mmCIF file of N, CA and C in Angstrom:
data_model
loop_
_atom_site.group_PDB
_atom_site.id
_atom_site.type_symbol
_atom_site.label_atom_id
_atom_site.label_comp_id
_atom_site.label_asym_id
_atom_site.label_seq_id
_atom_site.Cartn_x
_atom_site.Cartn_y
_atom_site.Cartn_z
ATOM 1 N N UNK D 6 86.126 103.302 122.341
ATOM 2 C CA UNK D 6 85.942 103.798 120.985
ATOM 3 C C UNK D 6 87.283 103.956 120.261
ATOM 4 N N UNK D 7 88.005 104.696 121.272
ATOM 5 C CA UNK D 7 89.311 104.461 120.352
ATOM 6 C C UNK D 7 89.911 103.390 120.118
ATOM 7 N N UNK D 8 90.029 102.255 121.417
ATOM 8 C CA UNK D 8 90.578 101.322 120.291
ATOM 9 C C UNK D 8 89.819 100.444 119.246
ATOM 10 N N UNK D 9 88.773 100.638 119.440
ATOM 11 C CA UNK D 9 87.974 100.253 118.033
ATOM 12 C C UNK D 9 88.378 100.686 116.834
ATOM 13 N N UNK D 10 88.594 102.318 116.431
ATOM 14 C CA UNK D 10 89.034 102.798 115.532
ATOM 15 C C UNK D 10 91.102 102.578 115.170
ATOM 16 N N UNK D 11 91.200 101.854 116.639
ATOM 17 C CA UNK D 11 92.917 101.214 115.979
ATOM 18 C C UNK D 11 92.774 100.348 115.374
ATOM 19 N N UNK D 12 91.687 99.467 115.697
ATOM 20 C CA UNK D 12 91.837 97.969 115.367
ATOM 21 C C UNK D 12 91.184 97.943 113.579
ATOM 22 N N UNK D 13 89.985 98.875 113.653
ATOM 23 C CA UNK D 13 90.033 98.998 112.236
ATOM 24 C C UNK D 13 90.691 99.528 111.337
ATOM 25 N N UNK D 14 91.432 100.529 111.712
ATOM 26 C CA UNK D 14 92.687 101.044 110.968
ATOM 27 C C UNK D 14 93.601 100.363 110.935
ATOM 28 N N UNK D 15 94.351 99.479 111.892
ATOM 29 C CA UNK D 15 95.169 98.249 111.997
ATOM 30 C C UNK D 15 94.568 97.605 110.872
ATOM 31 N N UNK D 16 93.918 96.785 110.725
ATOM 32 C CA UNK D 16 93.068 95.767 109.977
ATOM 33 C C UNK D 16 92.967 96.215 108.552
ATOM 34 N N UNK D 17 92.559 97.350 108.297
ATOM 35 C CA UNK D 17 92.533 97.758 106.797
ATOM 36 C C UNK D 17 93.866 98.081 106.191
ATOM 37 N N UNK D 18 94.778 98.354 106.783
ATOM 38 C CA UNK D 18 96.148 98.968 106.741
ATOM 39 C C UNK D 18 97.023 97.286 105.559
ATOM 40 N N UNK D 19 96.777 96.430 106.690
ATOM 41 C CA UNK D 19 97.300 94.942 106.381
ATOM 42 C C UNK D 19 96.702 94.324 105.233
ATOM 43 N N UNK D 20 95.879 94.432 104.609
ATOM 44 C CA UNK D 20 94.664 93.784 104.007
ATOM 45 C C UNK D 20 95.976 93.504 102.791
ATOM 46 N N UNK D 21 95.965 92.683 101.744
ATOM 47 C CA UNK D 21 96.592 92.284 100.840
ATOM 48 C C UNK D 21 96.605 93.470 100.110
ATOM 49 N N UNK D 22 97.182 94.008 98.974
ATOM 50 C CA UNK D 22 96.752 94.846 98.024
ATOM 51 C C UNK D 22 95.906 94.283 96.887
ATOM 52 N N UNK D 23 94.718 94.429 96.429
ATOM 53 C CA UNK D 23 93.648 93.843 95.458
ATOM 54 C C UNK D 23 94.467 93.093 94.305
ATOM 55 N N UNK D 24 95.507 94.113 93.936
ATOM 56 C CA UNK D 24 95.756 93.823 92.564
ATOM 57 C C UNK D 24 96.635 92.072 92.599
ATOM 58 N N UNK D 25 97.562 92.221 94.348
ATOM 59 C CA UNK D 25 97.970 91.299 94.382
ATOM 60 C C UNK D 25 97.550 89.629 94.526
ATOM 61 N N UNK D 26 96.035 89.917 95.067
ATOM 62 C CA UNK D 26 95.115 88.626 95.423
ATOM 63 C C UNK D 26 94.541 88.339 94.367
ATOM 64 N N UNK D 27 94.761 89.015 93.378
ATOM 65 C CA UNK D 27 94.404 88.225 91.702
ATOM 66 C C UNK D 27 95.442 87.155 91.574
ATOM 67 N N UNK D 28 96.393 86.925 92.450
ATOM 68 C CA UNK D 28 97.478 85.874 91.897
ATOM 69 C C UNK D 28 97.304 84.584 92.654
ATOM 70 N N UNK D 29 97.833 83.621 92.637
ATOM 71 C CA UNK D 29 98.012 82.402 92.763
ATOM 72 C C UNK D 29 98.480 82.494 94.272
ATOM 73 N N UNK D 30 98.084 82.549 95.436
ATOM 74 C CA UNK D 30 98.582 82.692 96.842
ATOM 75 C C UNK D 30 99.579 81.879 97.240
ATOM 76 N N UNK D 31 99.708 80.690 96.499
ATOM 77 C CA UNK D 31 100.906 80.196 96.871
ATOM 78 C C UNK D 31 102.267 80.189 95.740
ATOM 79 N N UNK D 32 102.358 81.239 95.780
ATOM 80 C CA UNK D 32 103.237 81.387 94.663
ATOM 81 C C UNK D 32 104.439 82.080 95.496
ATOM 82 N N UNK D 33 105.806 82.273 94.850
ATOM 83 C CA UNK D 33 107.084 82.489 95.642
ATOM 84 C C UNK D 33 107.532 83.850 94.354
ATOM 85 N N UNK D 34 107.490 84.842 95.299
ATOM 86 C CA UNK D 34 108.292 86.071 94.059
ATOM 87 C C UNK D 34 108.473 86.664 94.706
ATOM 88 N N UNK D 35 109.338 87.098 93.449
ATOM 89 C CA UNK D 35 110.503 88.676 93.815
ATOM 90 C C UNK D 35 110.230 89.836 93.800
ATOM 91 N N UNK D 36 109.753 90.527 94.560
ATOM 92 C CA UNK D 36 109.078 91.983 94.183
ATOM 93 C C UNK D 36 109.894 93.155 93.790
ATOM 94 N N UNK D 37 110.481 93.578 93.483
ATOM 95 C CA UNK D 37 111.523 94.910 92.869
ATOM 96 C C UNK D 37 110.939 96.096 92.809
ATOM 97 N N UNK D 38 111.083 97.208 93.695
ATOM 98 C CA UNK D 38 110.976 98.168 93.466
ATOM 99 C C UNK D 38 112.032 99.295 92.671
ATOM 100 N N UNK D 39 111.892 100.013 92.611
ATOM 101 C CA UNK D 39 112.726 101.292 91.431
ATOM 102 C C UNK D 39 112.317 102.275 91.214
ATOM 103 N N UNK D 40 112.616 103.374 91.068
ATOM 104 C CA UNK D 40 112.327 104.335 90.224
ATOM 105 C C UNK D 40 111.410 104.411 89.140
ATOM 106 N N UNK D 41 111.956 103.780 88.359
ATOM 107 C CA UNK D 41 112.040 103.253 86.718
ATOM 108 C C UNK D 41 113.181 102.092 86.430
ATOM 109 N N UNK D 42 112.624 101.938 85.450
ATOM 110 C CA UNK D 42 113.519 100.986 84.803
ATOM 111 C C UNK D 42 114.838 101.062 84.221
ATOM 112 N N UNK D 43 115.053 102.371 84.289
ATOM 113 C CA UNK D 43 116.355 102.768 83.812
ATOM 114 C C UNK D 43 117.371 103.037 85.098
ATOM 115 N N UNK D 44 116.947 102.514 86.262
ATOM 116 C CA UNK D 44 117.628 102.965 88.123
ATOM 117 C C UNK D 44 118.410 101.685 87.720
ATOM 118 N N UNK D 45 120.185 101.884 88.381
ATOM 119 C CA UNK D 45 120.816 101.220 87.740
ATOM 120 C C UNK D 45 120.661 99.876 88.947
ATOM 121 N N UNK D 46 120.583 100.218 89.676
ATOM 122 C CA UNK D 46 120.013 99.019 90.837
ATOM 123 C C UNK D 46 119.064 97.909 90.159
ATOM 124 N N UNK D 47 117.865 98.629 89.793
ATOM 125 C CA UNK D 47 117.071 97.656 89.003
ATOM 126 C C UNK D 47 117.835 97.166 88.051
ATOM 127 N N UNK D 48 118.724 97.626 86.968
ATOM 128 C CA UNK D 48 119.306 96.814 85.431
ATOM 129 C C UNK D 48 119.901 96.086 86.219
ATOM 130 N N UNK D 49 121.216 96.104 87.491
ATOM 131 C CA UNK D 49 121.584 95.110 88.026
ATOM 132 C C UNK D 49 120.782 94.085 88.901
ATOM 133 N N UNK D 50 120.018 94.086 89.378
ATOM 134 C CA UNK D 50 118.646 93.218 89.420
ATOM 135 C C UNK D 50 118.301 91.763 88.669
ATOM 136 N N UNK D 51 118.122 92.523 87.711
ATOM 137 C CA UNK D 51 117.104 92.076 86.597
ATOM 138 C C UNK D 51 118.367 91.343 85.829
ATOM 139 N N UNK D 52 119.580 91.807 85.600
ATOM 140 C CA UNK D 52 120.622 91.225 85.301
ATOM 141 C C UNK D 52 121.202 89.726 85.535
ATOM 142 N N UNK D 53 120.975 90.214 86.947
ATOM 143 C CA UNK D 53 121.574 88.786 88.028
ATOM 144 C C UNK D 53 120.745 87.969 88.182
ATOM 145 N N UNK D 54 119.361 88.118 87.795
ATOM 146 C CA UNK D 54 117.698 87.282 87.946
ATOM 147 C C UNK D 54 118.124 86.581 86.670
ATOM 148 N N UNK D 55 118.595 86.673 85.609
ATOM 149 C CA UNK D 55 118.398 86.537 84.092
ATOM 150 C C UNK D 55 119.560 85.188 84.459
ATOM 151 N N UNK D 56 120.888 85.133 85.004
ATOM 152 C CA UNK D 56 121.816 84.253 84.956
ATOM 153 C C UNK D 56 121.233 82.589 85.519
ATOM 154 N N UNK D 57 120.385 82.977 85.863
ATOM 155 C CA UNK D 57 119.665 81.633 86.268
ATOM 156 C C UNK D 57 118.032 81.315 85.951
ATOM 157 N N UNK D 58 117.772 81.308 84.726
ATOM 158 C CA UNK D 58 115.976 81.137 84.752
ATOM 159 C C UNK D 58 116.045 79.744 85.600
ATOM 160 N N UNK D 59 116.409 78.847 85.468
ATOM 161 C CA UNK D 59 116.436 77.155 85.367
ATOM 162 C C UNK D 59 115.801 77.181 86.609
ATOM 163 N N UNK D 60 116.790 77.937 87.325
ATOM 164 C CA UNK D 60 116.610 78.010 88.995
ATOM 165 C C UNK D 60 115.479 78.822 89.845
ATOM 166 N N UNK D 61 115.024 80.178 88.942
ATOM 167 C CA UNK D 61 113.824 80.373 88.799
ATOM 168 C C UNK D 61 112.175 79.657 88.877
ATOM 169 N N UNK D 62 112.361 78.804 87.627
ATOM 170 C CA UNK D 62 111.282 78.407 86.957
ATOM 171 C C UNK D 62 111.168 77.012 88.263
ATOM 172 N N UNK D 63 112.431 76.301 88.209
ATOM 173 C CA UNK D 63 112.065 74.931 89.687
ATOM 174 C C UNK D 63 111.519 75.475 90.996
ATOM 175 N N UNK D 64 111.554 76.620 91.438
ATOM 176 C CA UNK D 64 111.258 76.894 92.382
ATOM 177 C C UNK D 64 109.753 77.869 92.368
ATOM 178 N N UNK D 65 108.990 78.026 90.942
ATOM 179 C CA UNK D 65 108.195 78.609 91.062
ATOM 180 C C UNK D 65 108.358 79.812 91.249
ATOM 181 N N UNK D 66 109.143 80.647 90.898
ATOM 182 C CA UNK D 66 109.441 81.976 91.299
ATOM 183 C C UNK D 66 109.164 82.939 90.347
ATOM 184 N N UNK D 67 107.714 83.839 90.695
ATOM 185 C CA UNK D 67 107.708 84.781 89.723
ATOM 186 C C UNK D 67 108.698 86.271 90.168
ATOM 187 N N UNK D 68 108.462 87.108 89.227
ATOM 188 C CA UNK D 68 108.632 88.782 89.273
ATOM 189 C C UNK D 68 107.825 89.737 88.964
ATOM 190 N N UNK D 69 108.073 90.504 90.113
ATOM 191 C CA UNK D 69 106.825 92.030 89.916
ATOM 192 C C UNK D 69 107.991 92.930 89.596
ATOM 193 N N UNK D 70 107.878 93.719 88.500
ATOM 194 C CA UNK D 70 108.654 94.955 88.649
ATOM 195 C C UNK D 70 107.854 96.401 89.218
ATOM 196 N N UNK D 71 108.009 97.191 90.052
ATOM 197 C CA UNK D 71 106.999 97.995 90.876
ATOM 198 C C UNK D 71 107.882 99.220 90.152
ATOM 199 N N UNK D 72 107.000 100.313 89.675
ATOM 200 C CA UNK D 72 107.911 101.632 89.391
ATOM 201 C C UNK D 72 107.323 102.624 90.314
ATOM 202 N N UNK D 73 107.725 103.924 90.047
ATOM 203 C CA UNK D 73 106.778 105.441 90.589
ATOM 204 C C UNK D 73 105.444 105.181 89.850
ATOM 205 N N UNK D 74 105.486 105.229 88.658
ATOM 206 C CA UNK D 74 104.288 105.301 87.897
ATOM 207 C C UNK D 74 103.564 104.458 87.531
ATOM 208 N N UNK D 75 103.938 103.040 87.332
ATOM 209 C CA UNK D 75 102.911 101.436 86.670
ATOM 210 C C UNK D 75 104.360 100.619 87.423
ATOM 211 N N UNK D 76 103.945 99.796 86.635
ATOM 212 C CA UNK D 76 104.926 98.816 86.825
ATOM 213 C C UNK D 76 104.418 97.403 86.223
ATOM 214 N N UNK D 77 104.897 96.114 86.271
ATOM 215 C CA UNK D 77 104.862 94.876 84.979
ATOM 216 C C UNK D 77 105.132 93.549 85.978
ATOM 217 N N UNK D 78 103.541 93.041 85.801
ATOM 218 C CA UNK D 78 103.722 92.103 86.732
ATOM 219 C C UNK D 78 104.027 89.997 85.937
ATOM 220 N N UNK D 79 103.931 89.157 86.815
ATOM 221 C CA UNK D 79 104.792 88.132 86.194
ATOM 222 C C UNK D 79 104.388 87.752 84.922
ATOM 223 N N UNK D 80 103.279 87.734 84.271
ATOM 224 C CA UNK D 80 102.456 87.401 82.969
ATOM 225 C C UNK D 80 102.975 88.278 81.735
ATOM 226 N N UNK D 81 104.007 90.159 82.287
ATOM 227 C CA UNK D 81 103.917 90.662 81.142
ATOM 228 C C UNK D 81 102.841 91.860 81.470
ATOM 229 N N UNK D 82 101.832 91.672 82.090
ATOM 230 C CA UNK D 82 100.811 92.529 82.444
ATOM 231 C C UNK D 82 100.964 94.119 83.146
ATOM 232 N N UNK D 83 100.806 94.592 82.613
ATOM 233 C CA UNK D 83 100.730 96.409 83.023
ATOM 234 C C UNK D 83 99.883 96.419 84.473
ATOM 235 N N UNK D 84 100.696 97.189 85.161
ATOM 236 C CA UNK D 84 100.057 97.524 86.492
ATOM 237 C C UNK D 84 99.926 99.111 86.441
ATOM 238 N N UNK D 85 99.067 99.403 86.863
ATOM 239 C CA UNK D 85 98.865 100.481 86.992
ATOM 240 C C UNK D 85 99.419 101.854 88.120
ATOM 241 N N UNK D 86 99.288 102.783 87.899
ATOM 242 C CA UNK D 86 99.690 103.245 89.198
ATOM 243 C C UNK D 86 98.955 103.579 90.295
ATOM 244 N N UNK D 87 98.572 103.706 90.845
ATOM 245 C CA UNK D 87 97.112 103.124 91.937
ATOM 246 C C UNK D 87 97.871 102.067 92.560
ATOM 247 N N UNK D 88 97.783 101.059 91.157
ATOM 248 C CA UNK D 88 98.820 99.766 91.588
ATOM 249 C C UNK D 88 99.061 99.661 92.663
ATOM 250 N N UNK D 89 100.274 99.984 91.699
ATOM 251 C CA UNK D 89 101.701 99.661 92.214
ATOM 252 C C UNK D 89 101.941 100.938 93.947
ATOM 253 N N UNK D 90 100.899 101.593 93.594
ATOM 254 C CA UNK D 90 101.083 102.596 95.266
ATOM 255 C C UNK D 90 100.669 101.782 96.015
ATOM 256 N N UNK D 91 99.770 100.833 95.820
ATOM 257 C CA UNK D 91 99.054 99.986 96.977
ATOM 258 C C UNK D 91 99.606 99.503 97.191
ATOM 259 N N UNK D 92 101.170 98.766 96.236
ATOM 260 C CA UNK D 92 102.214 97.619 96.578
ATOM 261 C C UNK D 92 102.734 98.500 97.527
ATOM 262 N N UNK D 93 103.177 99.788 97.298
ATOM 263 C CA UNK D 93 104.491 100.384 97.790
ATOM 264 C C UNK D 93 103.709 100.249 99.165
ATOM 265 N N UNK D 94 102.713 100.563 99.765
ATOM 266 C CA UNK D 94 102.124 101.046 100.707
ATOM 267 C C UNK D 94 101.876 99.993 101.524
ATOM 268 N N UNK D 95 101.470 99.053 101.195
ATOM 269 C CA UNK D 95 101.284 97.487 101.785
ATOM 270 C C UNK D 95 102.858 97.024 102.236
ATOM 271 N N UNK D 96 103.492 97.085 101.611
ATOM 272 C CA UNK D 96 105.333 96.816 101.861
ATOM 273 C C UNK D 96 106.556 97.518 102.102
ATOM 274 N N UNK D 97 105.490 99.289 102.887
ATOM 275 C CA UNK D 97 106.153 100.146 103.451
ATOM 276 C C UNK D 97 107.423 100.232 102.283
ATOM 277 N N UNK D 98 107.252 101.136 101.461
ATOM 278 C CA UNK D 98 108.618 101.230 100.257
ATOM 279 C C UNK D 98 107.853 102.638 100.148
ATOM 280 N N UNK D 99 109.308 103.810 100.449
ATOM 281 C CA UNK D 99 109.035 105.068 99.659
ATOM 282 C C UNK D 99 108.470 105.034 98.356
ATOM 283 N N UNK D 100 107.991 105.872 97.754
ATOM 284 C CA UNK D 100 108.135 106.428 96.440
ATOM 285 C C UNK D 100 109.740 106.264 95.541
ATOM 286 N N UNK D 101 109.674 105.900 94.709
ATOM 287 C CA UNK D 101 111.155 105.824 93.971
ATOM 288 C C UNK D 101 112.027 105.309 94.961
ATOM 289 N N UNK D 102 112.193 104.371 95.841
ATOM 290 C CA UNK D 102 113.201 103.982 97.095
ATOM 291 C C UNK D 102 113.530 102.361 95.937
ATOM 292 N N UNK D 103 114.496 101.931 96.040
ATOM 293 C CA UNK D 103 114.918 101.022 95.572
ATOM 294 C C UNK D 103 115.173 99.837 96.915
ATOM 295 N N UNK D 104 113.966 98.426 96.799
ATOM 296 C CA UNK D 104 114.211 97.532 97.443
ATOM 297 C C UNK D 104 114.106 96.762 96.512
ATOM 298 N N UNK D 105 114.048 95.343 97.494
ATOM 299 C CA UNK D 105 113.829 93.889 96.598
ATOM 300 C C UNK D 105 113.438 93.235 97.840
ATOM 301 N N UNK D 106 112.133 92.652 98.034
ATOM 302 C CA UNK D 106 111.597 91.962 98.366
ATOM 303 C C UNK D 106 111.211 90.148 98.022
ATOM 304 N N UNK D 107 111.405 89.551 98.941
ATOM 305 C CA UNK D 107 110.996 88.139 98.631
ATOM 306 C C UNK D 107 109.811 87.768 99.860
ATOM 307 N N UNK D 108 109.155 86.945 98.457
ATOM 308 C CA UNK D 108 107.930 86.668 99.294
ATOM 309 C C UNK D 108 107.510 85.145 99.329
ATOM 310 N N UNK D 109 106.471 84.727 99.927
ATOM 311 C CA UNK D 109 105.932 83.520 99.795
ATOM 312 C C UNK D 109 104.482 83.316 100.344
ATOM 313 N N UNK D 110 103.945 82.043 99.525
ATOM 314 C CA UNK D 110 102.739 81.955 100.092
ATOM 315 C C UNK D 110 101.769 82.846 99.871
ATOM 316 N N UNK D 111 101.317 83.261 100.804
ATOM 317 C CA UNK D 111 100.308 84.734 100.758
ATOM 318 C C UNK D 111 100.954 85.847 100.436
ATOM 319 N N UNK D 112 101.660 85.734 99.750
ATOM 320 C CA UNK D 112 102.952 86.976 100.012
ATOM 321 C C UNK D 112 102.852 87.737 100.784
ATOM 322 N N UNK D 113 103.219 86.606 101.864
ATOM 323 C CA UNK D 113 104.404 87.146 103.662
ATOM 324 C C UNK D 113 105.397 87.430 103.273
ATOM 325 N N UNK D 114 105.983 88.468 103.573
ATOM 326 C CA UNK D 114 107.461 88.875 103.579
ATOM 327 C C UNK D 114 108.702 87.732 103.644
ATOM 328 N N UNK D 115 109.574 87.473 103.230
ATOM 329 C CA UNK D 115 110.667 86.397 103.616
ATOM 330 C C UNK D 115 111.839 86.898 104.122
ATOM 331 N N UNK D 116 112.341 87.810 103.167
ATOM 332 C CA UNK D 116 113.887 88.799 102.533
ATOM 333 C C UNK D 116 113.482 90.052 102.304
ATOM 334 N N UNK D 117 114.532 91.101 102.575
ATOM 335 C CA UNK D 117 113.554 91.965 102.340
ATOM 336 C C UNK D 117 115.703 93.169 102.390
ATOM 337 N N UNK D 118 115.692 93.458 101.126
ATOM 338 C CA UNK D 118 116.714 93.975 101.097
ATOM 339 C C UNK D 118 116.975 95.432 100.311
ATOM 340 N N UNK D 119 117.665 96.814 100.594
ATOM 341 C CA UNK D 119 117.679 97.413 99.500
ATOM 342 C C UNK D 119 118.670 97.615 98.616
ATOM 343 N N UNK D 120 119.799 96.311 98.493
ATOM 344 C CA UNK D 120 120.733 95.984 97.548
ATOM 345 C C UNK D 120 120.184 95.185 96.532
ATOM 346 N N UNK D 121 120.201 95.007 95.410
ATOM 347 C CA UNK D 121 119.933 93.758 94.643
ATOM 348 C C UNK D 121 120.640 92.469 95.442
ATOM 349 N N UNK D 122 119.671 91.616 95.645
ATOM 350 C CA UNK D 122 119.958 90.265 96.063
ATOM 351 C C UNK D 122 120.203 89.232 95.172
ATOM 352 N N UNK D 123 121.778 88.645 95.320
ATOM 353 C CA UNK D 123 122.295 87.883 94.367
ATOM 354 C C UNK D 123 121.218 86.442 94.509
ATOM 355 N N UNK D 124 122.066 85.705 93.382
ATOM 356 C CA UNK D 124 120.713 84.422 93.368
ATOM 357 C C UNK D 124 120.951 83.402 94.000
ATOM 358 N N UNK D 125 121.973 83.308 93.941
ATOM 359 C CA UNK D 125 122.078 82.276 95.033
ATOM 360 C C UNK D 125 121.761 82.875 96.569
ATOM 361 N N UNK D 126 121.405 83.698 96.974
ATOM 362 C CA UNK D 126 121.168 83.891 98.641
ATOM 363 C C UNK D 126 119.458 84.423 98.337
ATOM 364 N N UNK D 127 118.828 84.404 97.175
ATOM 365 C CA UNK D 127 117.069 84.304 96.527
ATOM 366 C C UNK D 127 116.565 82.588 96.876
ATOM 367 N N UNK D 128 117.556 81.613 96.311
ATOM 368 C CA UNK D 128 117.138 80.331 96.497
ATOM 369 C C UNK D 128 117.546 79.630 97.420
ATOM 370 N N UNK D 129 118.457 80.323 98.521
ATOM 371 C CA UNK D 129 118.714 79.428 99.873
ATOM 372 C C UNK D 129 117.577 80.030 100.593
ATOM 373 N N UNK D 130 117.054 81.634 100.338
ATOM 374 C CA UNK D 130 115.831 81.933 101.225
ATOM 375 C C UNK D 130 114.287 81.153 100.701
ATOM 376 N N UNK D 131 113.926 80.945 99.766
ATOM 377 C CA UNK D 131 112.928 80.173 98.833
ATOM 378 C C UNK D 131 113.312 78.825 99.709
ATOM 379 N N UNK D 132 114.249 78.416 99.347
ATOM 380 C CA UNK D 132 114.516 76.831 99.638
ATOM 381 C C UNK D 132 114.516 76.118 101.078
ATOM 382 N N UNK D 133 114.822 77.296 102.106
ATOM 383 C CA UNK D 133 114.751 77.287 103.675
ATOM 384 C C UNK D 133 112.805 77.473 103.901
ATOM 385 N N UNK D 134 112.033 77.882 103.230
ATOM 386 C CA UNK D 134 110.945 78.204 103.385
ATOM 387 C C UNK D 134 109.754 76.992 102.902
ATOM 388 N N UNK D 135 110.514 76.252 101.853
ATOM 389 C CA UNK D 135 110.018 74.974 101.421
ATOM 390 C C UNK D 135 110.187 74.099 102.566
#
């Protein structure tokens, strides 16, 4: 009995987060967690993402921005907070903890850092995975 009740707790634990299986499964993105948008980690982020769309857009690479409270996923679209807890919770990230995640595919984990990750070491991990 008990390990019945691991294996279903195992099993539900892993499950995608809903909001995220609305997307395109084979898609390659950057997940960003933050505070808010004003955590200076994130402006440098989002900074160093901006110096290269070109390199972005060839590789298919969207962005989630994840906050405490909502957060703004690749379309522009408002996430909610529910959300974005299910992200944090699915990808083991405190509350307000500042990572950056890269993903692929089903969004499997790839990279998984809590510095902002420059872009060129975003598209040698993308590009090793192709």
């Amino acid at each position: 009995m008990i390990i019945f009740l691991f294996h279903v707790i195992f099993l539900f634990q892993n499950d995608l987060p809903l909001v995220l299986s609305t997307y395109d499964q084979n898609t390659n993105a950057i997940i960003i967690f933050a505070k808010d948008n004003r955590s200076d980690l994130y402006a440098k982020s989002i900074t160093s993402l901006t110096k290269d769309p070109l390199g972005l857009a060839e590789r298919n690479i969207v962005i989630f921005e994840i906050f405490t409270t909502g957060g703004i996923g690749p379309g522009g679209e408002s996430l909610t907070e529910e959300q974005v807890a299910s992200i944090r919770e699915y990808y083991i990230i405190d509350s307000g903890d500042f990572s950056e995640i890269l993903v692929s595919g089903d969004f499997t984990e790839i990279f998984r850092s809590d510095l902002p990750i420059e872009v060129k070491e975003i598209f040698r991990n993308f590009d090793e995975v192709d």
